[in-house]
Short mmCIF file of C-alpha atoms in Angstrom, two decimals:
data_model
loop_
_atom_site.label_atom_id
_atom_site.label_comp_id
_atom_site.label_asym_id
_atom_site.label_seq_id
_atom_site.Cartn_x
_atom_site.Cartn_y
_atom_site.Cartn_z
CA UNK A 1 98.76 122.93 103.70
CA UNK A 2 98.71 121.65 100.11
CA UNK A 3 101.08 123.39 97.73
CA UNK A 4 99.39 125.37 94.96
CA UNK A 5 99.81 123.72 91.58
CA UNK A 6 99.14 125.34 88.23
CA UNK A 7 97.72 122.67 85.94
CA UNK A 8 97.96 123.03 82.17
CA UNK A 9 94.76 123.13 80.24
CA UNK A 10 93.63 119.66 79.20
CA UNK A 11 93.36 118.70 75.55
CA UNK A 12 89.82 118.51 74.19
CA UNK A 13 88.00 115.32 75.06
CA UNK A 14 90.52 114.12 77.64
CA UNK A 15 88.24 114.33 80.64
CA UNK A 16 89.04 112.31 83.75
CA UNK A 17 86.98 109.26 84.58
CA UNK A 18 85.92 110.85 87.83
CA UNK A 19 85.04 114.11 86.16
CA UNK A 20 82.50 112.66 83.76
CA UNK A 21 81.47 109.11 84.52
CA UNK A 22 78.60 109.02 82.05
CA UNK A 23 80.54 110.52 79.13
CA UNK A 24 82.34 108.12 76.82
CA UNK A 25 86.09 108.09 77.22
CA UNK A 26 88.10 109.43 74.31
CA UNK A 27 90.98 107.43 72.81
CA UNK A 28 94.12 107.91 74.93
CA UNK A 29 96.50 110.57 73.65
CA UNK A 30 100.21 109.74 73.49
CA UNK A 31 100.88 111.89 76.52
CA UNK A 32 98.10 110.13 78.44
CA UNK A 33 99.54 106.60 78.43
CA UNK A 34 99.98 105.48 82.03
CA UNK A 35 103.42 106.12 83.43
CA UNK A 36 104.18 105.09 87.05
CA UNK A 37 103.43 108.08 89.22
CA UNK A 38 106.47 108.80 91.36
CA UNK A 39 105.55 109.11 95.01
CA UNK A 40 101.86 108.79 94.10
CA UNK A 41 100.46 108.28 97.58
CA UNK A 42 97.76 109.62 99.82
CA UNK A 43 96.91 112.30 100.92
CA UNK A 44 95.33 113.49 97.71
CA UNK A 45 96.70 116.99 98.27
CA UNK A 46 100.20 115.66 97.60
CA UNK A 47 101.73 117.31 94.53
CA UNK A 48 102.22 113.96 92.76
CA UNK A 49 98.65 112.95 93.56
CA UNK A 50 97.49 116.14 91.82
CA UNK A 51 99.68 115.47 88.82
CA UNK A 52 97.96 112.09 88.43
CA UNK A 53 94.83 113.94 87.27
CA UNK A 54 96.58 115.22 84.14
CA UNK A 55 95.80 112.04 82.25
CA UNK A 56 92.68 109.93 82.09
CA UNK A 57 92.79 106.52 83.76
CA UNK A 58 93.76 103.51 81.66
CA UNK A 59 92.94 100.90 84.30
CA UNK A 60 93.94 97.79 82.34
CA UNK A 61 97.44 99.16 81.75
CA UNK A 62 97.78 100.12 85.40
CA UNK A 63 96.59 96.67 86.44
CA UNK A 64 99.23 95.05 84.26
CA UNK A 65 101.88 97.27 85.79
CA UNK A 66 100.76 96.45 89.34
CA UNK A 67 100.88 92.72 88.57
CA UNK A 68 104.38 93.09 87.15
CA UNK A 69 105.89 95.14 89.98
CA UNK A 70 104.34 93.02 92.76
CA UNK A 71 105.49 89.90 90.89
CA UNK A 72 109.07 91.21 90.89
CA UNK A 73 108.82 92.28 94.54
CA UNK A 74 107.88 88.86 95.84
CA UNK A 75 110.23 87.10 93.44
CA UNK A 76 113.04 88.94 95.24
CA UNK A 77 111.70 87.92 98.65
CA UNK A 78 111.76 84.23 97.72
CA UNK A 79 115.04 84.54 95.84
CA UNK A 80 116.72 85.69 99.06
CA UNK A 81 115.31 82.71 101.03
CA UNK A 82 116.46 79.96 98.68
CA UNK A 83 120.31 80.07 98.86
CA UNK A 84 120.48 78.42 102.29
CA UNK A 85 119.04 75.18 100.88
CA UNK A 86 121.72 75.07 98.18
CA UNK A 87 124.61 76.08 100.45
CA UNK A 88 123.74 73.40 103.03
CA UNK A 89 125.49 70.72 101.00
CA UNK A 90 128.62 72.93 100.95
CA UNK A 91 128.62 73.65 104.67
CA UNK A 92 128.95 69.92 105.37
CA UNK A 93 129.90 67.22 102.89
CA UNK A 94 132.35 64.35 102.41
CA UNK A 95 135.85 65.86 102.41
CA UNK A 96 137.51 62.57 101.41
CA UNK A 97 136.41 63.23 97.83
CA UNK A 98 138.36 66.51 97.72
CA UNK A 99 142.08 67.22 97.51
CA UNK A 100 143.38 68.92 100.63
CA UNK A 101 145.19 72.16 99.68
CA UNK A 102 148.90 72.51 100.33
CA UNK A 103 149.67 74.26 103.59
CA UNK A 104 146.37 73.32 105.23
CA UNK A 105 146.75 72.92 109.00
CA UNK A 106 144.22 70.09 109.36
CA UNK A 107 145.39 66.55 110.06
CA UNK A 108 145.64 64.20 107.09
CA UNK A 109 142.99 61.87 108.51
CA UNK A 110 140.61 64.75 109.30
CA UNK A 111 137.38 64.13 107.34
CA UNK A 112 135.87 67.54 108.21
CA UNK A 113 138.62 69.87 106.99
CA UNK A 114 136.55 71.19 104.07
CA UNK A 115 133.38 71.87 106.12
CA UNK A 116 132.38 75.18 107.65
CA UNK A 117 132.32 75.23 111.44
CA UNK A 118 130.11 74.90 113.41
CA UNK A 119 128.42 72.67 110.80
CA UNK A 120 131.38 70.26 110.72
CA UNK A 121 130.04 68.21 113.63
CA UNK A 122 128.19 64.90 113.44
CA UNK A 123 124.94 66.64 114.40
CA UNK A 124 125.18 69.02 111.47
CA UNK A 125 121.63 68.20 110.28
CA UNK A 126 120.19 69.35 113.59
CA UNK A 127 122.30 72.54 113.45
CA UNK A 128 121.20 73.29 109.88
CA UNK A 129 117.63 72.59 110.94
CA UNK A 130 118.05 75.10 113.77
CA UNK A 131 119.17 77.76 111.28
CA UNK A 132 116.14 77.06 109.10
CA UNK A 133 113.84 77.06 112.09
CA UNK A 134 115.16 80.39 113.36
CA UNK A 135 113.98 82.03 110.14
CA UNK A 136 110.68 80.17 109.89
CA UNK A 137 109.57 80.58 113.53
CA UNK A 138 110.35 84.29 113.38
CA UNK A 139 108.46 84.49 110.08
CA UNK A 140 105.43 82.68 111.53
CA UNK A 141 105.28 84.90 114.62
CA UNK A 142 105.91 88.10 112.70
CA UNK A 143 103.29 87.30 110.06
CA UNK A 144 100.38 87.65 112.51
CA UNK A 145 101.65 91.10 113.46
CA UNK A 146 102.60 92.16 109.94
CA UNK A 147 99.03 92.06 108.65
CA UNK A 148 97.93 94.50 111.35
CA UNK A 149 100.68 96.95 110.39
CA UNK A 150 99.97 96.40 106.70
CA UNK A 151 96.42 97.75 107.12
CA UNK A 152 97.54 100.84 109.01
CA UNK A 153 100.72 101.91 107.20
CA UNK A 154 101.26 103.01 103.58
CA UNK A 155 102.14 99.81 101.73
CA UNK A 156 104.76 101.51 99.60
CA UNK A 157 106.79 102.62 102.61
CA UNK A 158 106.19 99.33 104.40
CA UNK A 159 107.38 97.22 101.46
CA UNK A 160 110.37 99.47 100.79
CA UNK A 161 111.61 99.19 104.37
CA UNK A 162 111.02 95.44 104.37
CA UNK A 163 112.96 94.86 101.15
CA UNK A 164 115.90 97.03 102.16
CA UNK A 165 116.19 95.21 105.49
CA UNK A 166 115.74 91.80 103.83
CA UNK A 167 118.57 92.61 101.45
CA UNK A 168 120.73 93.71 104.37
CA UNK A 169 120.23 90.59 106.49
CA UNK A 170 120.56 88.23 103.52
CA UNK A 171 123.89 89.86 102.68
CA UNK A 172 125.04 89.72 106.31
CA UNK A 173 124.55 85.93 106.31
CA UNK A 174 126.87 85.64 103.31
CA UNK A 175 129.37 88.09 104.76
CA UNK A 176 129.93 85.55 107.52
CA UNK A 177 132.01 83.67 104.94
CA UNK A 178 134.24 86.64 104.16
CA UNK A 179 134.50 87.66 107.81
CA UNK A 180 135.37 84.05 108.74
CA UNK A 181 132.58 83.78 111.32
CA UNK A 182 132.03 80.31 112.81
CA UNK A 183 129.64 81.11 115.68
CA UNK A 184 126.23 79.42 115.44
CA UNK A 185 124.54 82.32 117.26
CA UNK A 186 125.52 84.73 114.44
CA UNK A 187 123.77 82.73 111.73
CA UNK A 188 120.74 82.06 113.95
CA UNK A 189 120.41 85.75 114.88
CA UNK A 190 120.65 86.87 111.26
CA UNK A 191 117.97 84.35 110.28
CA UNK A 192 115.64 85.55 113.06
CA UNK A 193 115.98 89.17 111.93
CA UNK A 194 115.52 88.20 108.28
CA UNK A 195 112.42 86.14 109.11
CA UNK A 196 110.81 89.08 110.87
CA UNK A 197 111.42 91.64 108.12
CA UNK A 198 110.37 89.24 105.37
CA UNK A 199 106.84 89.20 106.80
CA UNK A 200 106.36 92.65 105.29
CA UNK A 201 106.10 91.09 101.84
CA UNK A 202 103.16 88.75 101.47
CA UNK A 203 100.28 90.64 103.15
CA UNK A 204 101.37 93.82 101.38
CA UNK A 205 101.57 92.47 97.82
CA UNK A 206 98.30 90.51 98.16
CA UNK A 207 96.57 93.60 99.54
CA UNK A 208 97.94 95.75 96.74
CA UNK A 209 96.75 93.29 94.08
CA UNK A 210 93.40 92.99 95.87
CA UNK A 211 93.04 96.77 95.74
CA UNK A 212 93.18 96.60 91.94
CA UNK A 213 91.36 93.36 91.08
CA UNK A 214 87.85 92.15 91.78
CA UNK A 215 86.75 88.52 92.01
CA UNK A 216 86.31 87.85 88.28
CA UNK A 217 88.91 85.32 87.02
CA UNK A 218 90.84 85.89 90.23
CA UNK A 219 91.98 82.25 90.46
CA UNK A 220 93.61 82.23 87.02
CA UNK A 221 95.13 85.71 87.36
CA UNK A 222 96.57 85.00 90.79
CA UNK A 223 97.61 81.50 89.77
CA UNK A 224 99.79 82.99 87.06
CA UNK A 225 100.90 85.85 89.32
CA UNK A 226 101.77 83.49 92.18
CA UNK A 227 104.44 81.85 90.02
CA UNK A 228 106.71 84.52 91.52
CA UNK A 229 107.25 82.10 94.42
CA UNK A 230 108.66 79.40 92.15
CA UNK A 231 110.48 81.89 89.92
CA UNK A 232 112.17 83.34 93.01
CA UNK A 233 113.15 79.87 94.20
CA UNK A 234 114.57 79.01 90.77
CA UNK A 235 116.56 82.25 90.53
CA UNK A 236 117.79 81.83 94.10
CA UNK A 237 118.97 78.29 93.35
CA UNK A 238 120.68 79.25 90.10
CA UNK A 239 122.40 82.30 91.60
CA UNK A 240 123.53 80.35 94.65
CA UNK A 241 124.78 77.52 92.44
CA UNK A 242 127.20 79.85 90.63
CA UNK A 243 129.29 80.45 93.76
CA UNK A 244 128.40 77.55 96.08
CA UNK A 245 131.54 75.50 95.33
CA UNK A 246 133.94 78.45 95.50
CA UNK A 247 132.84 81.43 97.60
CA UNK A 248 129.45 80.48 99.04
CA UNK A 249 129.12 83.86 100.72
CA UNK A 250 128.33 85.42 97.35
CA UNK A 251 125.35 83.05 97.10
CA UNK A 252 123.72 85.31 99.72
CA UNK A 253 125.31 88.69 99.01
CA UNK A 254 124.20 88.87 95.36
CA UNK A 255 120.48 88.08 96.05
CA UNK A 256 120.62 90.51 98.98
CA UNK A 257 121.81 93.35 96.75
CA UNK A 258 119.17 92.58 94.11
CA UNK A 259 116.44 92.60 96.79
CA UNK A 260 117.58 95.96 98.16
CA UNK A 261 117.64 97.51 94.67
CA UNK A 262 114.11 96.26 94.06
CA UNK A 263 113.11 97.94 97.32
CA UNK A 264 114.18 101.30 95.87
CA UNK A 265 112.17 100.59 92.71
CA UNK A 266 109.15 99.86 94.92
CA UNK A 267 109.52 103.20 96.70
CA UNK A 268 109.42 105.18 93.47
CA UNK A 269 106.91 103.25 91.37
CA UNK A 270 104.39 101.26 93.43
CA UNK A 271 100.81 102.55 93.16
CA UNK A 272 98.84 101.33 96.15
CA UNK A 273 95.25 102.34 95.30
CA UNK A 274 93.43 102.87 91.98
CA UNK A 275 92.12 106.14 93.40
CA UNK A 276 95.69 107.46 93.60
CA UNK A 277 95.70 107.75 89.80
CA UNK A 278 91.99 108.54 89.44
CA UNK A 279 90.99 105.00 88.52
CA UNK A 280 87.77 103.45 89.78
CA UNK A 281 88.27 100.73 92.42
CA UNK A 282 87.28 97.11 91.67
CA UNK A 283 83.91 95.81 92.80
CA UNK A 284 84.05 92.95 95.28
CA UNK A 285 81.02 91.49 97.06
CA UNK A 286 79.11 93.78 99.35
CA UNK A 287 78.23 96.79 97.25
CA UNK A 288 76.84 94.94 94.26
CA UNK A 289 75.05 92.16 96.07
CA UNK A 290 73.11 94.68 98.09
CA UNK A 291 71.95 96.27 94.83
CA UNK A 292 71.06 92.97 93.23
CA UNK A 293 73.83 93.13 90.65
CA UNK A 294 75.46 89.82 89.82
CA UNK A 295 78.62 91.17 88.26
CA UNK A 296 81.45 91.20 90.77
CA UNK A 297 83.85 93.01 88.48
CA UNK A 298 83.12 95.42 85.65
CA UNK A 299 82.70 93.58 82.38
CA UNK A 300 83.39 90.13 83.83
CA UNK A 301 79.89 88.93 84.61
CA UNK A 302 77.85 87.18 81.97
CA UNK A 303 75.09 89.80 82.08
CA UNK A 304 77.15 92.86 82.92
CA UNK A 305 76.99 96.10 81.00
CA UNK A 306 80.38 97.72 80.63
CA UNK A 307 79.08 101.24 80.65
CA UNK A 308 76.90 100.72 83.72
CA UNK A 309 79.71 98.85 85.45
CA UNK A 310 82.08 101.76 84.88
CA UNK A 311 79.55 104.24 86.16
CA UNK A 312 78.78 102.12 89.20
CA UNK A 313 82.44 101.71 89.96
CA UNK A 314 82.95 105.45 89.89
CA UNK A 315 80.17 106.06 92.35
CA UNK A 316 81.83 103.60 94.71
CA UNK A 317 85.15 105.42 94.67
CA UNK A 318 86.08 106.33 98.21
CA UNK A 319 87.92 109.41 99.30
CA UNK A 320 90.50 108.96 102.09
CA UNK A 321 88.16 110.41 104.68
CA UNK A 322 85.59 107.72 103.91
CA UNK A 323 87.95 104.75 104.29
CA UNK A 324 86.40 101.93 106.39
CA UNK A 325 87.95 100.92 109.68
CA UNK A 326 90.44 98.05 109.76
CA UNK A 327 89.01 94.74 110.98
CA UNK A 328 90.21 93.17 114.24
CA UNK A 329 92.18 89.92 114.43
CA UNK A 330 89.33 87.98 116.01
CA UNK A 331 86.82 89.58 113.69
CA UNK A 332 88.75 88.18 110.74
CA UNK A 333 88.67 84.70 112.30
CA UNK A 334 84.84 84.74 112.16
CA UNK A 335 84.82 85.07 108.39
CA UNK A 336 83.52 81.71 107.10
CA UNK A 337 86.33 79.48 105.82
CA UNK A 338 89.27 81.37 107.33
CA UNK A 339 89.96 78.79 110.05
CA UNK A 340 89.66 75.75 107.75
CA UNK A 341 91.87 77.15 105.01
CA UNK A 342 94.40 78.42 107.57
CA UNK A 343 94.80 74.99 109.16
CA UNK A 344 94.90 73.32 105.75
CA UNK A 345 97.68 75.68 104.69
CA UNK A 346 99.60 74.80 107.86
CA UNK A 347 100.05 71.21 106.65
CA UNK A 348 100.31 72.10 102.95
CA UNK A 349 103.08 74.59 103.66
CA UNK A 350 104.80 72.08 105.93
CA UNK A 351 105.20 69.81 102.91
CA UNK A 352 106.18 72.58 100.49
CA UNK A 353 108.82 74.17 102.72
CA UNK A 354 110.35 70.82 103.61
CA UNK A 355 110.99 70.33 99.90
CA UNK A 356 112.18 73.94 99.63
CA UNK A 357 114.84 73.59 102.34
CA UNK A 358 115.82 69.90 102.14
CA UNK A 359 115.34 68.73 98.55
CA UNK A 360 118.84 69.75 97.34
CA UNK A 361 120.44 67.94 100.29
CA UNK A 362 118.23 64.88 99.70
CA UNK A 363 119.33 64.73 96.05
CA UNK A 364 122.96 65.30 97.11
CA UNK A 365 122.88 62.41 99.61
CA UNK A 366 120.78 59.93 97.63
CA UNK A 367 121.92 60.49 94.04
CA UNK A 368 125.41 61.78 94.96
CA UNK A 369 125.32 64.75 92.60
CA UNK A 370 127.53 67.77 93.24
CA UNK A 371 126.14 70.68 95.25
CA UNK A 372 125.56 72.72 92.09
CA UNK A 373 123.92 69.83 90.22
CA UNK A 374 121.64 69.09 93.21
CA UNK A 375 120.56 72.73 93.42
CA UNK A 376 119.91 72.93 89.68
CA UNK A 377 117.88 69.68 89.64
CA UNK A 378 115.80 70.82 92.62
CA UNK A 379 114.53 73.78 90.57
CA UNK A 380 112.33 71.34 88.62
CA UNK A 381 110.14 71.06 91.71
CA UNK A 382 109.49 74.80 91.44
CA UNK A 383 108.92 74.60 87.69
CA UNK A 384 106.18 72.06 88.40
CA UNK A 385 104.87 74.42 91.08
CA UNK A 386 104.35 77.17 88.49
CA UNK A 387 102.21 74.87 86.36
CA UNK A 388 100.35 73.57 89.44
CA UNK A 389 99.44 77.06 90.65
CA UNK A 390 98.11 78.11 87.25
CA UNK A 391 96.19 74.85 86.82
CA UNK A 392 94.64 75.12 90.30
CA UNK A 393 93.53 78.70 89.63
CA UNK A 394 92.06 77.84 86.24
CA UNK A 395 90.13 74.82 87.53
CA UNK A 396 88.83 76.64 90.61
CA UNK A 397 87.58 79.54 88.46
CA UNK A 398 85.82 77.18 86.06
CA UNK A 399 84.21 75.04 88.79
CA UNK A 400 83.84 77.78 91.41
CA UNK A 401 85.23 75.23 93.87
CA UNK A 402 88.39 76.42 95.61
CA UNK A 403 88.25 73.82 98.40
CA UNK A 404 87.44 70.91 96.07
CA UNK A 405 90.32 71.80 93.76
CA UNK A 406 92.74 71.88 96.67
CA UNK A 407 91.41 68.62 98.08
CA UNK A 408 91.74 66.68 94.81
CA UNK A 409 95.31 67.87 94.28
CA UNK A 410 96.25 66.97 97.86
CA UNK A 411 94.80 63.48 97.40
CA UNK A 412 96.93 62.97 94.28
CA UNK A 413 100.04 64.40 95.93
CA UNK A 414 100.30 61.68 98.61
CA UNK A 415 100.95 58.67 96.30
CA UNK A 416 103.13 60.86 94.04
CA UNK A 417 105.51 61.67 96.91
CA UNK A 418 105.61 57.98 97.87
CA UNK A 419 106.56 56.99 94.32
CA UNK A 420 109.20 59.73 94.05
CA UNK A 421 110.99 58.45 97.15
CA UNK A 422 111.03 54.85 95.95
CA UNK A 423 111.48 55.06 92.17
CA UNK A 424 112.25 58.70 91.50
CA UNK A 425 116.02 58.22 91.78
CA UNK A 426 116.28 55.19 89.48
CA UNK A 427 117.01 57.36 86.44
CA UNK A 428 117.38 60.99 85.48
CA UNK A 429 114.30 60.96 83.21
CA UNK A 430 112.07 59.45 85.90
CA UNK A 431 113.48 61.89 88.45
CA UNK A 432 112.64 64.87 86.24
CA UNK A 433 109.07 63.70 85.62
CA UNK A 434 108.46 62.91 89.29
CA UNK A 435 109.89 66.24 90.47
CA UNK A 436 107.67 68.18 88.04
CA UNK A 437 104.58 66.20 89.10
CA UNK A 438 105.32 66.53 92.82
CA UNK A 439 105.90 70.25 92.44
CA UNK A 440 102.58 70.76 90.64
CA UNK A 441 100.49 68.75 93.13
CA UNK A 442 102.20 70.03 96.29
CA UNK A 443 102.44 73.72 95.36
CA UNK A 444 99.09 73.95 93.53
CA UNK A 445 96.89 73.98 96.68
CA UNK A 446 99.46 76.06 98.57
CA UNK A 447 99.46 78.69 95.80
CA UNK A 448 95.66 78.75 95.50
CA UNK A 449 95.06 79.21 99.24
CA UNK A 450 97.63 81.97 99.70
CA UNK A 451 96.36 83.98 96.73
CA UNK A 452 92.82 83.57 95.36
CA UNK A 453 91.35 82.04 98.53
CA UNK A 454 92.91 84.72 100.74
CA UNK A 455 91.63 87.47 98.43
CA UNK A 456 88.16 85.89 98.31
CA UNK A 457 87.93 85.69 102.09
CA UNK A 458 89.43 89.16 102.58
CA UNK A 459 86.63 90.61 100.44
CA UNK A 460 83.92 88.22 101.66
CA UNK A 461 80.31 89.37 101.30
CA UNK A 462 79.90 89.31 105.11
CA UNK A 463 82.28 92.30 105.24
CA UNK A 464 79.79 94.40 103.20
CA UNK A 465 82.46 95.91 100.96
CA UNK A 466 85.08 96.56 103.65
CA UNK A 467 88.21 95.38 101.79
CA UNK A 468 90.41 96.65 104.64
CA UNK A 469 90.22 93.11 106.07
CA UNK A 470 92.32 91.75 103.19
CA UNK A 471 95.71 92.34 104.82
CA UNK A 472 94.65 90.85 108.16
CA UNK A 473 92.99 87.79 106.59
CA UNK A 474 96.03 87.20 104.39
CA UNK A 475 98.32 87.47 107.40
CA UNK A 476 96.21 85.02 109.45
CA UNK A 477 96.11 82.43 106.67
CA UNK A 478 99.77 82.74 105.71
CA UNK A 479 100.87 83.12 109.34
CA UNK A 480 99.17 79.87 110.30
CA UNK A 481 100.71 78.25 107.23
CA UNK A 482 104.10 79.58 108.29
CA UNK A 483 103.84 77.58 111.51
CA UNK A 484 103.78 74.49 109.31
CA UNK A 485 106.62 75.93 107.24
CA UNK A 486 108.66 76.16 110.45
CA UNK A 487 107.72 72.67 111.65
CA UNK A 488 108.46 70.89 108.36
CA UNK A 489 112.20 71.63 107.99
CA UNK A 490 112.67 71.18 111.77
CA UNK A 491 111.05 67.75 111.72
CA UNK A 492 113.02 66.85 108.60
CA UNK A 493 116.26 67.73 110.40
CA UNK A 494 115.30 65.57 113.36
CA UNK A 495 113.91 62.63 111.37
CA UNK A 496 116.41 62.46 108.48
CA UNK A 497 119.16 60.78 110.60
CA UNK A 498 116.76 57.80 110.97
CA UNK A 499 116.37 57.57 107.17
CA UNK A 500 114.86 59.61 104.35
CA UNK A 501 111.94 57.18 104.11
CA UNK A 502 110.65 58.41 107.46
CA UNK A 503 110.82 62.01 106.24
CA UNK A 504 108.57 61.15 103.30
CA UNK A 505 106.12 59.29 105.57
CA UNK A 506 105.88 62.46 107.65
CA UNK A 507 105.18 64.53 104.53
CA UNK A 508 102.49 62.12 103.31
CA UNK A 509 100.78 62.23 106.73
CA UNK A 510 100.75 66.03 106.69
CA UNK A 511 99.31 66.00 103.17
CA UNK A 512 96.43 63.72 104.24
CA UNK A 513 95.66 65.93 107.26
CA UNK A 514 95.52 69.00 105.01
CA UNK A 515 93.00 67.21 102.81
CA UNK A 516 90.79 66.17 105.74
CA UNK A 517 90.55 69.73 107.05
CA UNK A 518 88.75 70.80 103.87
CA UNK A 519 86.04 68.14 104.02
CA UNK A 520 83.33 70.46 105.38
CA UNK A 521 84.01 73.12 102.75
CA UNK A 522 84.11 70.52 99.97
CA UNK A 523 80.72 69.21 101.14
CA UNK A 524 79.28 72.74 101.01
CA UNK A 525 80.61 73.26 97.50
CA UNK A 526 79.08 69.97 96.33
CA UNK A 527 75.72 71.00 97.79
CA UNK A 528 76.03 74.32 95.99
CA UNK A 529 76.68 72.57 92.67
CA UNK A 530 73.67 70.28 93.19
CA UNK A 531 71.47 73.26 93.99
CA UNK A 532 72.71 75.08 90.91
CA UNK A 533 72.03 72.05 88.70
CA UNK A 534 68.52 71.76 90.13
CA UNK A 535 67.80 75.40 89.35
CA UNK A 536 69.14 75.00 85.81
CA UNK A 537 66.95 71.95 85.23
CA UNK A 538 63.93 73.78 86.61
CA UNK A 539 64.58 76.70 84.31
CA UNK A 540 64.91 74.36 81.31
CA UNK A 541 61.61 72.62 82.14
CA UNK A 542 59.83 75.95 82.58
CA UNK A 543 61.20 77.19 79.27
CA UNK A 544 60.05 74.00 77.52
CA UNK A 545 56.50 74.36 78.87
CA UNK A 546 56.43 78.02 77.88
CA UNK A 547 57.21 77.07 74.30
#
C-alpha cells in the first residue's frame, strides 16, 4: 500500500507537464531546477516517485545529467579492464636489465628472477593470452544473457550490483600481488567472474540513454558519449602506469575501488525513465510514422512544431501497467540489419580489442620503452578513438548512412595498420600520428555500431514503438562483437611468437571481412540516396513548371 504523502501547495504557474500539456510552461523557479531524484524508481506509488511531481520537468537538463552519469558509469567499466594490458610487460620482461636485490634467493644466472610466476615461463604469451581470453569468453557468453535480464530488472539495481562486483573482482586480481599468489587458476577464475559481471554495463547504459533520446542527431550525441570507452582506457592506463614498476597490484586495486564507489553513486542518482520524473518520453519510430508525422524527436525534424511535439509526446507517455512486453531473442534477430551489424562488429571488435590488450606489449618489445612509457604511449590509440567515434557519428547523421560510414572507415583502416607496423616505429612523431590515425579508423566503426546503430535497431519501425527490444538488440550486437573481442587477443597470443608481422596480417584480414559483411546494407543505402535525389529533382521540376 502506498504511503500517504502530504504535498505542499504548488507555486502559481508551476503546473506539471503531464497536468497541462496544452498550457505553456512557466519559467522554472529556483526550487524547480532538476536535482537527481534519490531512489526515483517505479512503482509510481513510491514516496520518491511522488516527490518528483513537486517540480515541472526540465527534460534537457535531465538528459544532460543522464548522459553524464552513464558516461561516468561506463568509463569506470573500461577503466577496470585496461590495467592488465599495462601490467603484462611487468609480469614478464628481461631481468638482465635490472639489478638483482641483495639477499635474493635466485641464482645469479637466472634470467626470470624479476618476473611473476607463473608468467616467468617461456610460454608466457600463451599464459597471458589465456588470462585475457578467460575474461573475454565469459564476457561474450554473459552478454547474450545480460540483455534479457536488463529488460526485466530495474536498471538502477542491475547496474549497481554489476559495478560493485566489478570493483570487487578487479581488486581481487591486484590483491594476488599482496597475497603472493602464483597460481594460474586464481587469475583465470577472477577474470571469468569479472567478465560475467561486466556484462551488466553496456546493455544497461545504452538502454537508459535510449529511454531518454529519440533518433534525432543520435549519431553525433552517442559518438561524443561513446568516448567513455576511450576515456576509461586512458584513465586505466595512466592509473596502472603509476604503480606498474613498483607495486603492480595497486594498478588493479585503485580502479576497482573507484568502480565500486561509482556503483553507489549509480544507486542513488540514476533515473531510468523520463516518466519517473514526469518527463515525456522520446519519440522513436512507430508512433509517429503511423500518424504520418516525419519528426522522430520533438523539435528535431525540419517541419516539426515544438508545441505539437510536446503535446504528442505527453499523450504517448506510458504508465507502468501499459509497458509493452519484452521481445524474444529470436524476435530481435529478425529485425533488419541486426545480423549484418552483429557479424561486422565481431571482426571490428576483434581488431580493437587486440590493440587494447596487446598494444603496450608490442610497443615494449619493438621500441624497447619501459612498461610505463609503453602504457602511456598506447593511450594515443584511444585518443584517436575518441575523435573517430565523434567523426563517425557526425558523418552518419549528415548522410543518414550508418553502414556506408562504417565501411569507408574500415577500408581506410586496413592500409593504415599495415603502415603503422612497418614505418610507425621509425620515429616518435610518426608513431604518434600513426597511433592517432589507427585509433580513429579502427574505433570509429566499432563505436558507431555499438551506440547509434544499436539504438536505431532497438527502436526500429518494425517494432511499432516497442522500445523494450533495445536491451536485447544491444546485447545481441555487442555479445556477437565480444566473441571477436575474445578471439583477437587469443589469436595474438598464439601468433605473436611467430612474429608481430603475422599479428598485423591477421588484423588486416579481420578488418576486410568486417567491411564485406556490410556490402548489402551499403547497397541499400546507396539506392535510398538515389531515390531521394530523384524525388528532389522531380520536386524541383514540378516547382519550375508551376512558376
